[in-house]
Coordinates of C-alpha atoms and ligand atoms in Angstrom, one line a residue:
M123 CA 94.2 103.1 106.6
C124 CA 91.9 102.2 103.7
G125 CA 88.3 103.0 103.0
I126 CA 85.5 100.4 102.5
V127 CA 82.0 100.8 101.3
G128 CA 78.9 98.6 100.7
Y129 CA 75.4 98.9 99.2
V130 CA 72.4 96.6 99.2
G131 CA 69.0 97.8 97.9
S132 CA 67.0 98.1 94.7
R133 CA 69.2 100.6 92.8
P134 CA 72.2 99.7 90.7
A135 CA 75.0 99.3 93.3
A136 CA 78.0 100.3 91.2
P137 CA 77.5 104.0 90.7
I138 CA 76.7 104.4 94.4
L139 CA 79.8 102.5 95.5
L140 CA 81.9 104.4 93.1
E141 CA 80.7 107.8 94.3
A142 CA 81.2 106.7 97.9
L143 CA 84.7 105.5 97.2
K144 CA 85.6 108.9 95.7
R145 CA 84.5 110.5 98.9
L146 CA 86.7 108.2 100.9
E147 CA 89.9 108.8 98.9
Y148 CA 91.4 110.8 101.8
R149 CA 91.7 107.4 103.6
G150 CA 93.8 105.9 100.9
Y151 CA 94.4 106.3 97.2
D152 CA 97.0 103.8 95.8
S153 CA 94.5 101.3 94.4
A154 CA 90.8 100.6 94.4
G155 CA 88.3 98.0 93.4
M156 CA 84.7 96.8 93.6
A157 CA 82.7 93.6 93.7
T158 CA 79.0 93.3 92.8
V159 CA 76.6 90.4 92.6
S160 CA 74.1 89.8 89.9
R161 CA 73.5 86.1 89.9
K162 CA 77.3 85.7 89.9
L163 CA 80.1 87.7 91.4
F164 CA 81.8 90.4 89.4
V165 CA 85.1 92.0 90.4
K166 CA 87.1 94.9 89.0
K167 CA 90.2 96.3 90.6
D168 CA 93.5 98.0 89.8
R169 CA 96.3 100.2 90.9
G170 CA 95.9 104.0 90.8
R171 CA 93.3 106.7 91.6
I172 CA 89.7 105.7 91.5
A173 CA 88.7 108.1 88.7
D174 CA 91.5 106.6 86.5
I175 CA 90.5 103.1 87.3
D176 CA 86.9 103.9 86.5
R177 CA 87.9 105.4 83.1
R178 CA 89.9 102.2 82.3
L179 CA 87.6 99.5 83.7
K180 CA 84.1 101.2 83.7
L181 CA 83.5 100.4 87.3
A182 CA 80.1 102.2 87.3
E183 CA 78.8 99.7 84.7
M184 CA 79.2 96.7 86.9
P185 CA 75.8 94.9 87.3
G186 CA 73.7 94.2 90.4
N187 CA 72.0 95.8 93.3
L188 CA 74.5 94.7 95.9
G189 CA 78.2 95.2 96.2
V190 CA 81.3 96.3 98.1
G191 CA 84.2 98.6 97.3
H192 CA 87.6 99.5 98.6
T193 CA 90.1 102.3 98.3
R194 CA 93.5 101.2 99.5
W195 CA 96.4 102.7 101.5
A196 CA 98.8 99.8 101.2
T197 CA 100.1 98.1 104.4
H198 CA 101.1 94.6 103.3
G199 CA 102.2 94.3 99.7
E200 CA 102.9 97.2 97.4
P201 CA 100.1 98.9 95.4
S202 CA 99.3 96.6 92.5
R203 CA 96.3 95.0 90.8
V204 CA 96.8 91.7 92.6
N205 CA 97.1 93.3 96.0
A206 CA 94.1 95.6 95.4
H207 CA 90.8 94.7 97.1
P208 CA 88.3 93.0 96.9
H209 CA 90.1 89.7 97.6
L210 CA 88.4 86.4 96.7
D211 CA 88.5 82.9 98.2
N212 CA 89.9 80.1 96.1
S213 CA 86.4 79.1 94.9
G214 CA 86.0 82.7 93.5
K215 CA 82.5 83.0 95.2
I216 CA 83.3 85.1 98.3
A217 CA 84.6 88.6 98.1
V218 CA 86.0 90.6 101.0
V219 CA 87.1 94.2 101.5
H220 CA 89.2 94.9 104.6
N221 CA 90.5 98.0 106.4
G222 CA 93.1 97.3 109.1
I223 CA 96.0 94.9 109.7
I224 CA 95.8 91.2 110.5
E225 CA 98.6 90.5 112.9
N226 CA 98.3 86.7 112.7
Y227 CA 97.9 86.4 109.0
F228 CA 101.2 84.5 108.7
E229 CA 100.0 81.7 111.0
L230 CA 96.5 81.7 109.3
K231 CA 98.1 81.5 105.9
K232 CA 100.2 78.5 106.9
F233 CA 97.1 76.8 108.4
L234 CA 95.1 77.4 105.2
Q235 CA 98.0 76.3 102.9
G236 CA 98.0 73.1 105.0
H237 CA 94.4 72.7 103.9
G238 CA 95.3 73.2 100.2
Y239 CA 94.5 76.9 99.8
R240 CA 96.6 78.9 97.4
F241 CA 97.5 82.6 97.7
T242 CA 98.2 85.0 94.9
S243 CA 98.7 88.4 96.7
Q244 CA 101.2 89.7 99.3
T245 CA 98.3 91.0 101.4
D246 CA 97.3 90.0 104.9
T247 CA 93.6 90.2 103.7
E248 CA 93.7 87.2 101.4
V249 CA 93.5 84.9 104.4
I250 CA 90.1 86.2 105.3
P251 CA 87.9 85.0 102.4
N252 CA 89.7 81.7 102.4
L253 CA 89.2 81.3 106.1
I254 CA 85.5 82.0 105.7
H255 CA 85.4 79.4 102.8
H256 CA 87.2 76.9 105.0
F257 CA 84.4 77.1 107.6
L258 CA 81.6 77.4 105.0
K259 CA 82.6 74.1 103.4
R260 CA 81.7 72.3 106.6
S261 CA 78.7 74.3 107.8
G262 CA 77.1 75.8 104.6
D263 CA 76.3 78.8 106.9
L264 CA 77.8 82.0 105.6
E265 CA 77.0 84.2 108.6
G266 CA 78.3 81.5 111.0
S267 CA 81.5 81.1 108.9
V268 CA 82.2 84.8 108.9
R269 CA 81.7 84.7 112.7
Q270 CA 84.1 81.8 113.1
A271 CA 86.7 83.5 110.9
A272 CA 86.4 86.8 112.8
K273 CA 87.0 85.0 116.1
R274 CA 90.3 83.8 114.7
L275 CA 91.6 87.1 113.4
R276 CA 94.0 89.2 115.6
G277 CA 94.6 92.9 114.9
S278 CA 92.4 95.5 113.5
F279 CA 89.7 94.9 110.9
A280 CA 86.7 96.4 109.4
L281 CA 85.3 93.9 106.9
A282 CA 82.5 93.7 104.3
V283 CA 81.8 90.2 102.9
I284 CA 79.6 89.2 100.1
S285 CA 79.0 85.8 98.4
E286 CA 77.3 84.9 95.1
E287 CA 75.6 82.0 96.9
E288 CA 73.8 84.4 99.3
P289 CA 73.3 87.3 96.9
G290 CA 70.9 89.5 99.1
K291 CA 73.2 90.4 102.0
I292 CA 76.4 92.0 103.1
I293 CA 78.1 90.8 106.3
A294 CA 80.1 93.5 108.1
V295 CA 82.5 93.0 110.9
R296 CA 84.3 95.5 113.1
Q297 CA 87.4 95.3 115.4
D298 CA 89.4 98.5 115.9
S299 CA 88.7 100.0 112.5
P300 CA 85.7 102.2 111.9
L301 CA 82.5 101.0 110.2
I302 CA 79.2 102.9 109.8
I303 CA 75.9 101.6 108.6
G304 CA 73.5 104.0 106.8
L305 CA 69.8 103.3 106.8
G306 CA 67.7 104.3 103.7
E307 CA 64.2 103.4 102.5
G308 CA 64.6 99.8 101.3
E309 CA 68.3 100.2 101.0
V310 CA 71.3 100.0 103.4
F311 CA 74.8 101.6 103.0
L312 CA 78.1 100.7 104.6
A313 CA 81.2 102.8 104.9
S314 CA 84.4 103.4 106.9
D315 CA 83.4 107.0 107.4
I316 CA 80.2 109.0 107.4
P317 CA 81.0 111.3 104.4
A318 CA 80.9 108.4 102.0
I319 CA 77.2 107.9 102.5
L320 CA 75.9 111.2 103.9
Q321 CA 74.3 112.2 100.6
H322 CA 72.0 109.2 100.8
T323 CA 71.0 109.2 104.5
N324 CA 71.7 110.8 107.8
R325 CA 70.3 107.8 109.8
M326 CA 73.4 106.0 110.9
L327 CA 74.3 103.0 113.1
V328 CA 77.9 102.9 114.4
L329 CA 79.2 99.4 114.6
E330 CA 81.3 98.9 117.8
N331 CA 84.4 96.7 118.4
G332 CA 83.6 93.0 118.5
E333 CA 80.4 93.3 116.5
M334 CA 79.2 92.0 113.2
A335 CA 76.1 93.0 111.2
V336 CA 74.0 91.4 108.5
L337 CA 72.7 93.9 106.0
T338 CA 69.7 93.3 103.8
P339 CA 67.7 96.0 101.9
D340 CA 65.1 96.1 104.8
D341 CA 66.9 95.0 107.8
V342 CA 70.2 95.3 109.8
S343 CA 70.8 92.8 112.6
I344 CA 73.8 93.2 114.8
K345 CA 75.4 90.7 117.1
K346 CA 78.7 90.2 119.1
F347 CA 80.9 87.9 117.0
G348 CA 82.5 86.6 120.2
S349 CA 79.4 85.4 122.1
G350 CA 76.8 85.5 119.4
A351 CA 74.6 87.7 121.6
T352 CA 72.2 90.0 119.8
V353 CA 72.8 93.8 120.0
K354 CA 70.0 96.3 119.9
R355 CA 71.0 99.8 118.8
E356 CA 69.0 102.8 117.9
P357 CA 70.2 104.8 114.8
M358 CA 71.6 108.3 115.3
L359 CA 70.8 111.3 113.2
V360 CA 74.0 112.9 111.8
Q361 CA 73.8 116.6 111.4
W362 CA 77.2 117.2 109.8
T363 CA 77.7 118.7 106.4
A364 CA 79.7 116.5 103.9
E365 CA 82.8 118.7 104.5
M366 CA 82.6 118.4 108.3
A367 CA 82.1 114.7 107.9
E368 CA 85.3 114.2 105.9
K369 CA 87.2 115.8 108.8
E370 CA 85.1 113.7 111.3
G371 CA 83.6 116.9 112.7
Y372 CA 87.0 118.6 113.2
P373 CA 87.4 122.0 111.6
H374 CA 90.7 121.1 110.0
F375 CA 92.7 118.0 109.0
T376 CA 95.5 119.2 111.1
L377 CA 93.4 118.9 114.3
K378 CA 91.9 115.6 113.2
E379 CA 95.3 114.1 112.6
I380 CA 96.6 115.4 116.0
F381 CA 93.7 113.6 117.6
Q382 CA 94.3 110.4 115.4
Q383 CA 97.7 110.0 117.0
P384 CA 96.7 107.3 119.6
D385 CA 95.4 105.2 116.7
A386 CA 98.6 105.8 114.6
V387 CA 100.7 104.7 117.6
R388 CA 98.4 101.7 118.3
D389 CA 98.6 100.5 114.7
T390 CA 102.4 101.0 114.5
L391 CA 102.9 99.1 117.7
R392 CA 101.3 96.1 115.9
V393 CA 104.4 95.7 113.7
P394 CA 105.4 92.1 114.2
P395 CA 108.5 91.6 116.4
E396 CA 110.3 89.7 113.6
E397 CA 110.4 93.0 111.6
L398 CA 112.1 94.8 114.4
K399 CA 114.5 91.9 115.0
R400 CA 115.4 92.1 111.3
L401 CA 116.1 95.8 111.5
A402 CA 118.1 95.3 114.8
R403 CA 120.3 92.6 113.2
F404 CA 120.7 94.9 110.1
L405 CA 122.1 97.7 112.3
L406 CA 124.1 95.5 114.6
R407 CA 126.1 94.1 111.6
A408 CA 127.5 97.6 110.8
K409 CA 130.6 99.4 112.0
R410 CA 128.8 102.7 112.1
V411 CA 125.1 103.6 111.9
Y412 CA 123.6 106.8 110.5
L413 CA 120.0 107.9 110.9
I414 CA 119.2 110.4 108.1
A415 CA 116.0 112.4 107.7
C416 CA 114.6 115.9 107.1
G417 CA 112.2 118.1 109.1
T418 CA 109.9 116.3 111.5
S419 CA 111.4 112.9 110.6
Y420 CA 114.8 114.3 111.6
H421 CA 113.3 115.2 115.0
A422 CA 112.0 111.6 115.4
A423 CA 115.5 110.4 114.6
L424 CA 116.9 112.6 117.3
V425 CA 114.5 111.1 119.8
A426 CA 115.7 107.7 118.7
K427 CA 119.3 108.7 119.3
Y428 CA 118.6 109.3 123.0
A429 CA 116.5 106.1 123.3
L430 CA 119.2 104.0 121.5
A431 CA 122.0 105.4 123.6
K432 CA 120.2 105.2 127.0
L433 CA 118.4 101.9 126.6
A434 CA 120.7 99.9 124.3
G435 CA 124.1 101.7 124.7
F436 CA 123.9 101.9 120.9
P437 CA 125.4 105.1 119.5
V438 CA 124.1 106.4 116.2
E439 CA 124.9 109.6 114.3
V440 CA 121.8 111.6 113.2
V441 CA 122.4 113.7 110.1
I442 CA 120.1 116.0 108.1
S443 CA 119.7 114.3 104.7
S444 CA 120.8 117.4 102.7
E445 CA 124.1 117.5 104.7
F446 CA 124.8 113.9 104.6
G447 CA 126.9 113.9 101.4
E448 CA 129.3 116.4 103.0
I449 CA 129.9 114.5 106.3
G450 CA 128.8 110.9 106.0
N451 CA 131.7 108.6 106.3
M452 CA 130.5 105.8 104.1
D453 CA 131.8 102.4 103.1
E454 CA 130.7 98.7 103.2
G455 CA 130.7 98.9 107.0
T456 CA 128.1 101.6 107.1
A457 CA 124.4 101.1 107.7
V458 CA 122.0 104.0 107.0
L459 CA 118.4 104.1 108.4
A460 CA 116.6 106.7 106.3
I461 CA 113.4 108.0 108.0
T462 CA 110.8 109.6 105.8
Q463 CA 107.1 109.5 106.2
S464 CA 106.4 110.2 102.5
G465 CA 109.3 108.1 101.2
E466 CA 109.6 110.7 98.4
T467 CA 111.7 113.5 100.0
A468 CA 114.4 114.3 97.4
D469 CA 117.1 115.2 99.9
T470 CA 116.7 111.8 101.6
L471 CA 116.6 109.9 98.4
K472 CA 119.7 111.6 97.2
A473 CA 121.5 110.8 100.4
V474 CA 120.5 107.2 100.1
E475 CA 121.7 107.1 96.5
A476 CA 125.1 108.4 97.6
A477 CA 125.3 105.9 100.5
R478 CA 124.5 103.0 98.2
A479 CA 127.1 104.1 95.7
A480 CA 129.7 104.1 98.4
G481 CA 128.8 100.5 99.4
A482 CA 126.7 101.3 102.5
R483 CA 123.6 99.2 103.3
V484 CA 120.3 101.1 103.6
A485 CA 117.2 100.5 105.6
C486 CA 114.2 102.8 105.5
L487 CA 111.3 103.6 107.8
T488 CA 108.4 105.1 105.9
N489 CA 104.6 105.5 106.1
V490 CA 104.0 105.0 102.4
V491 CA 104.1 101.4 101.0
G492 CA 105.7 101.3 97.6
S493 CA 107.1 104.8 97.8
S494 CA 110.4 105.6 96.1
I495 CA 112.6 105.0 99.2
T496 CA 111.3 101.4 99.4
R497 CA 112.7 100.6 96.0
M498 CA 116.1 101.9 97.0
S499 CA 116.5 100.2 100.3
D500 CA 117.9 96.8 101.3
L501 CA 115.4 96.6 104.2
V502 CA 112.0 98.3 104.3
C503 CA 110.1 99.1 107.5
Y504 CA 106.8 100.8 107.9
T505 CA 104.9 102.9 110.3
Y506 CA 101.1 102.6 110.2
A507 CA 99.9 106.1 110.7
G508 CA 97.5 106.0 107.7
P509 CA 97.6 108.8 105.1
E510 CA 98.4 112.3 106.4
V511 CA 96.4 114.9 104.5
S512 CA 97.6 118.0 106.4
V513 CA 100.9 119.5 105.2
V514 CA 102.4 119.5 108.6
A515 CA 103.5 116.2 110.0
T516 CA 101.8 115.2 113.3
K517 CA 100.6 111.6 113.5
T518 CA 103.4 110.4 111.4
F519 CA 105.9 111.8 113.9
A520 CA 104.1 110.0 116.8
A521 CA 104.2 106.7 114.7
Q522 CA 107.9 107.1 113.9
V523 CA 108.7 107.7 117.6
A524 CA 106.7 104.7 118.7
Y525 CA 108.5 102.5 116.1
L526 CA 111.9 103.8 117.0
L527 CA 111.3 103.2 120.7
R528 CA 110.4 99.6 119.9
L529 CA 113.6 99.4 118.0
A530 CA 115.5 100.6 121.0
V531 CA 113.9 97.9 123.1
Q532 CA 114.8 95.3 120.5
L533 CA 118.4 96.5 120.3
A534 CA 118.7 96.4 124.0
E535 CA 117.5 92.8 124.0
A536 CA 119.8 91.8 121.2
R537 CA 122.8 93.3 123.0
G538 CA 122.0 91.6 126.3
R539 CA 121.1 94.9 128.0
S540 CA 117.4 94.4 128.5
G541 CA 117.2 95.4 132.1
P542 CA 114.2 96.6 134.1
R543 CA 114.2 99.9 132.3
S544 CA 113.7 98.4 128.9
K545 CA 111.1 96.0 130.3
R546 CA 109.2 99.0 131.7
L547 CA 109.5 100.8 128.5
A548 CA 108.2 97.8 126.5
A549 CA 105.3 97.4 128.8
G550 CA 104.6 101.2 129.0
L551 CA 104.5 101.5 125.2
G552 CA 101.4 99.3 125.1
S553 CA 99.4 101.7 127.3
M554 CA 100.5 104.9 125.5
P555 CA 97.6 105.1 123.0
E556 CA 95.1 105.3 125.9
I557 CA 97.2 107.8 127.9
M558 CA 97.7 109.9 124.7
R559 CA 93.9 109.9 124.2
K560 CA 93.4 111.2 127.8
V561 CA 96.1 113.8 127.4
L562 CA 94.5 115.1 124.2
V563 CA 91.1 115.5 125.8
E564 CA 92.5 117.0 129.0
V565 CA 95.0 119.5 127.6
E566 CA 93.2 120.8 124.5
P567 CA 90.8 123.3 126.2
R568 CA 93.7 124.7 128.3
V569 CA 96.1 125.0 125.3
K570 CA 93.3 126.7 123.3
S571 CA 92.9 129.4 125.9
L572 CA 96.7 129.8 126.3
A573 CA 97.1 130.2 122.6
R574 CA 95.3 133.6 122.8
G575 CA 98.4 134.9 124.7
F576 CA 100.7 134.1 121.7
L577 CA 98.6 135.6 118.9
S578 CA 100.7 138.7 118.5
A579 CA 104.0 137.3 119.6
E580 CA 106.9 138.0 117.2
H581 CA 109.3 135.4 118.6
I582 CA 108.8 132.3 120.7
Y583 CA 111.7 130.5 122.3
L584 CA 111.3 126.8 123.3
I585 CA 113.8 125.1 125.6
G586 CA 114.2 121.5 126.6
R587 CA 116.8 119.0 127.7
G588 CA 117.4 115.3 127.0
V589 CA 114.4 114.0 125.0
G590 CA 112.9 117.4 125.6
Y591 CA 115.5 118.8 123.1
P592 CA 114.2 117.1 119.9
L593 CA 110.7 118.0 121.2
V594 CA 111.4 121.7 121.3
L595 CA 112.9 121.5 117.8
E596 CA 109.7 119.8 116.6
G597 CA 107.5 122.2 118.6
A598 CA 109.3 125.2 117.1
L599 CA 109.0 123.7 113.6
K600 CA 105.2 123.2 114.0
I601 CA 104.8 126.8 115.3
K602 CA 106.8 128.4 112.5
E603 CA 105.3 126.3 109.7
I604 CA 101.7 127.2 110.4
T605 CA 101.6 130.3 112.6
Y606 CA 104.4 132.1 110.7
I607 CA 105.7 133.4 114.0
H608 CA 109.5 133.1 114.4
S609 CA 110.2 130.3 116.9
E610 CA 113.4 128.7 117.9
G611 CA 113.9 125.5 119.8
M612 CA 117.2 124.9 121.7
P613 CA 118.8 122.8 124.4
A614 CA 118.2 124.7 127.6
G615 CA 121.8 124.3 128.5
E616 CA 122.8 126.4 125.5
L617 CA 120.8 129.5 126.6
K618 CA 123.7 130.9 128.5
H619 CA 125.9 130.5 125.4
G620 CA 124.1 133.2 123.6
T621 CA 120.4 133.2 123.3
L622 CA 119.9 134.5 126.9
A623 CA 120.8 137.9 125.4
L624 CA 117.5 137.9 123.6
I625 CA 115.3 137.2 126.7
E626 CA 113.8 140.4 128.1
R627 CA 110.6 141.4 129.8
G628 CA 107.6 139.7 128.2
T629 CA 109.6 137.4 125.8
P630 CA 107.5 134.2 125.4
V631 CA 109.4 131.1 126.4
I632 CA 108.0 127.6 126.4
A633 CA 109.9 125.3 128.7
V634 CA 109.4 121.6 128.0
V635 CA 110.2 119.9 131.4
T636 CA 110.4 116.2 130.6
P637 CA 110.9 113.6 133.3
G638 CA 114.4 112.1 134.0
G639 CA 117.8 113.0 135.3
M640 CA 117.8 116.5 133.7
R641 CA 114.5 117.6 135.2
M642 CA 116.0 119.7 138.0
K643 CA 118.5 121.4 135.7
M644 CA 115.5 122.3 133.5
V645 CA 113.8 123.8 136.5
S646 CA 116.9 126.0 137.1
N647 CA 116.8 127.1 133.4
V648 CA 113.2 128.1 133.9
E649 CA 114.3 130.3 136.9
E650 CA 117.1 131.7 134.7
V651 CA 114.7 133.0 132.0
K652 CA 112.1 134.0 134.6
A653 CA 114.7 136.2 136.3
R654 CA 115.1 138.1 133.0
G655 CA 111.4 138.8 132.8
A656 CA 110.4 136.1 130.3
Q657 CA 106.8 135.1 130.1
V658 CA 107.2 131.4 130.8
T659 CA 104.7 128.6 129.8
A660 CA 105.9 125.3 131.2
I661 CA 104.8 121.9 129.9
A662 CA 105.9 119.8 132.7
D663 CA 105.9 116.2 133.9
N664 CA 103.7 116.3 137.0
G665 CA 104.3 120.0 137.3
K666 CA 103.2 120.7 140.8
D667 CA 106.6 122.0 141.9
L668 CA 106.5 124.6 139.1
E669 CA 103.2 126.2 140.3
G670 CA 103.9 129.8 141.2
H671 CA 107.3 129.8 139.5
V672 CA 106.0 130.0 135.9
D673 CA 103.3 132.1 134.3
E674 CA 101.3 129.2 132.8
L675 CA 101.6 125.5 133.4
I676 CA 100.4 122.5 131.4
S677 CA 100.9 119.4 133.6
I678 CA 101.5 116.1 131.8
P679 CA 101.0 112.7 133.6
H680 CA 104.2 111.1 134.7
T681 CA 105.7 108.5 132.4
E682 CA 109.0 106.8 131.8
E683 CA 111.4 109.5 130.4
L684 CA 111.8 107.8 127.0
L685 CA 108.0 107.5 126.5
S686 CA 107.4 111.2 127.4
P687 CA 107.9 112.5 123.8
L688 CA 104.6 110.8 122.8
L689 CA 102.8 112.9 125.4
F690 CA 104.7 116.2 125.4
I691 CA 104.4 116.6 121.7
I692 CA 100.6 116.9 122.0
P693 CA 100.4 120.3 123.7
L694 CA 103.1 121.7 121.4
Q695 CA 101.1 120.6 118.3
L696 CA 97.9 121.9 119.7
L697 CA 99.5 125.2 120.6
A698 CA 100.7 125.7 117.0
Y699 CA 97.3 124.7 115.7
H700 CA 95.3 127.1 118.0
I701 CA 97.6 130.0 117.5
T702 CA 97.2 129.6 113.8
V703 CA 93.4 129.4 113.9
G704 CA 93.4 132.4 116.3
R705 CA 95.4 134.4 113.8
G706 CA 92.8 133.6 111.1
Q707 CA 95.1 131.4 109.1
D708 CA 94.5 128.0 107.5
P709 CA 96.7 125.3 109.3
D710 CA 96.0 122.7 106.6
R711 CA 97.6 124.8 103.8
P712 CA 100.6 126.8 105.1
R713 CA 102.1 129.2 102.6
S714 CA 105.2 128.1 100.6
L715 CA 105.2 124.5 101.9
A716 CA 104.4 121.2 100.3
K717 CA 103.6 117.8 101.8
S718 CA 106.2 115.9 99.8
V719 CA 109.4 117.9 99.0
T720 CA 110.5 116.3 95.8
V721 CA 113.1 118.9 94.9
E722 CA 116.6 119.2 96.4
Ligands
F6R136 C1 107.0 119.2 109.1 C2 107.0 118.6 107.8 C3 108.3 118.5 107.0 C4 108.6 117.0 106.8 C5 109.9 116.9 105.9 C6 110.3 115.5 105.7 O1 105.7 119.4 109.6 O2 106.0 118.1 107.4 O3 109.3 119.1 107.7 O4 108.9 116.4 108.0 O5 109.6 117.5 104.6 O6 109.3 114.8 105.1 P1 109.4 113.2 105.0 O7 109.2 112.7 106.4 O8 108.2 112.8 104.1 O9 110.7 112.9 104.4

């Protein structure tokens, strides 16, 4: 996730772009840059936070009344000056800023190299200005060339394009990444999100997928880039305050990020198959494989353990990073997959260091390009959840699970075990973002009202089986982190080995009844706690059979068992969120916790 901005009007563009970029830093902050036009094209960009780059390069002093800017959250290529946006074509006259991921950039790059184009960055974006230039050379028509280029791009992209040869306009394009146009008096603004430009205007046009727009100081014309058909759209009046706009109208980043999960999963599923094949080969070469992680990432690793065993018959050991040094059996035959959204967790970095020292090979799965873990790993893999602002991990968990499920499918294939189940899973993954979106909208009001019943709870027990087990661990972690209520997740089968002694009249129990072979056993566990007077809330796959047997029921649409974590985690996260808000606490800033835990 990156942030892009644009301005065309009669005022100096640079200070407006700079201010807008600062307001978008929550979308990315590893590097930034701007391009303006004043007779010719001016470009400044670098690695680092925007304020520091401005101090060094004097961004606000760039000349011209038109320009574009970018704040980056790296996806392809580490944070560096050369990978920062804007990117130029080989003629140096066209500048492009891009938010999103170009899936077919490799093919496009080869095609352009065949036509003599040279590339200097490791980004997917650099193909775009060159592709535009390729068409422009023949037609001389910038707008038409942008359209031709957009038609050839696959993936997600919000683009702003300027050229020194047509200095009065910005061309904007949108597919699966947001883009908002702000209408002023004799000036037009462009941004990934509303807060970047809200101080200038509240008259906004939202660009939809498949559309492009030409922005000049007095006019905005929109068309479909596929068919070329003109689009008529009335501006809307945005009533948000700047703070509300940063959270896209959500009261907290935590809730915004819970609702961003379908996009995080969709973007992560765009990882090219070659990357998963590489990781599968890496793991298959080893005598033993460890997945190591902390906190939420550890729970994602546990989901992976079930998926890898069930789908690919591929056993792995999952170890908490801080314990790994004590029990990891490491030598040259060992492969370690370290999972860490931040890439900076000290316990995981230490474990990786120890593994490498013992001769083990290390791969990592992280959400932060260029983070410390990437420099310590033999193979680097990424989730594409975008920056997570809230301290508690939500969308990065969903992205990790999606990635690891794809890995399971890949390993099943590589081991000749890709039967109907893995085919169903592979097909089902593609439709998960849409189903997640539906579940979010459907369950939130119900969870919000159920949360009232937990406000004064002292203990909450969560039980699950199979993939439901890591989910209850994750649900309990979310609840304790932000509500400060003691909560404990456990395998439902373990109840009778001790915890049942704590269940008495009114004890809150959340039963996570996921689909699959263990479902009936879970239903028996529900009866078991019910018989001891527990107040049971069941989150159940197609829960009709539980009606009347539990106190409260949240029914989840039926899916393949291994896909169910992507749906069942939603009510658990929402419950933690709404209990927290109901208790008058701030979910975005839980006490005593930090987003990156850089101490052992
Ligand atoms: C939970 C949470 C933490 C992290 C843990 C590991 O909401 O945020 O438990 O999951 O600190 O962090 P990463 O994944 O960055 O290594």
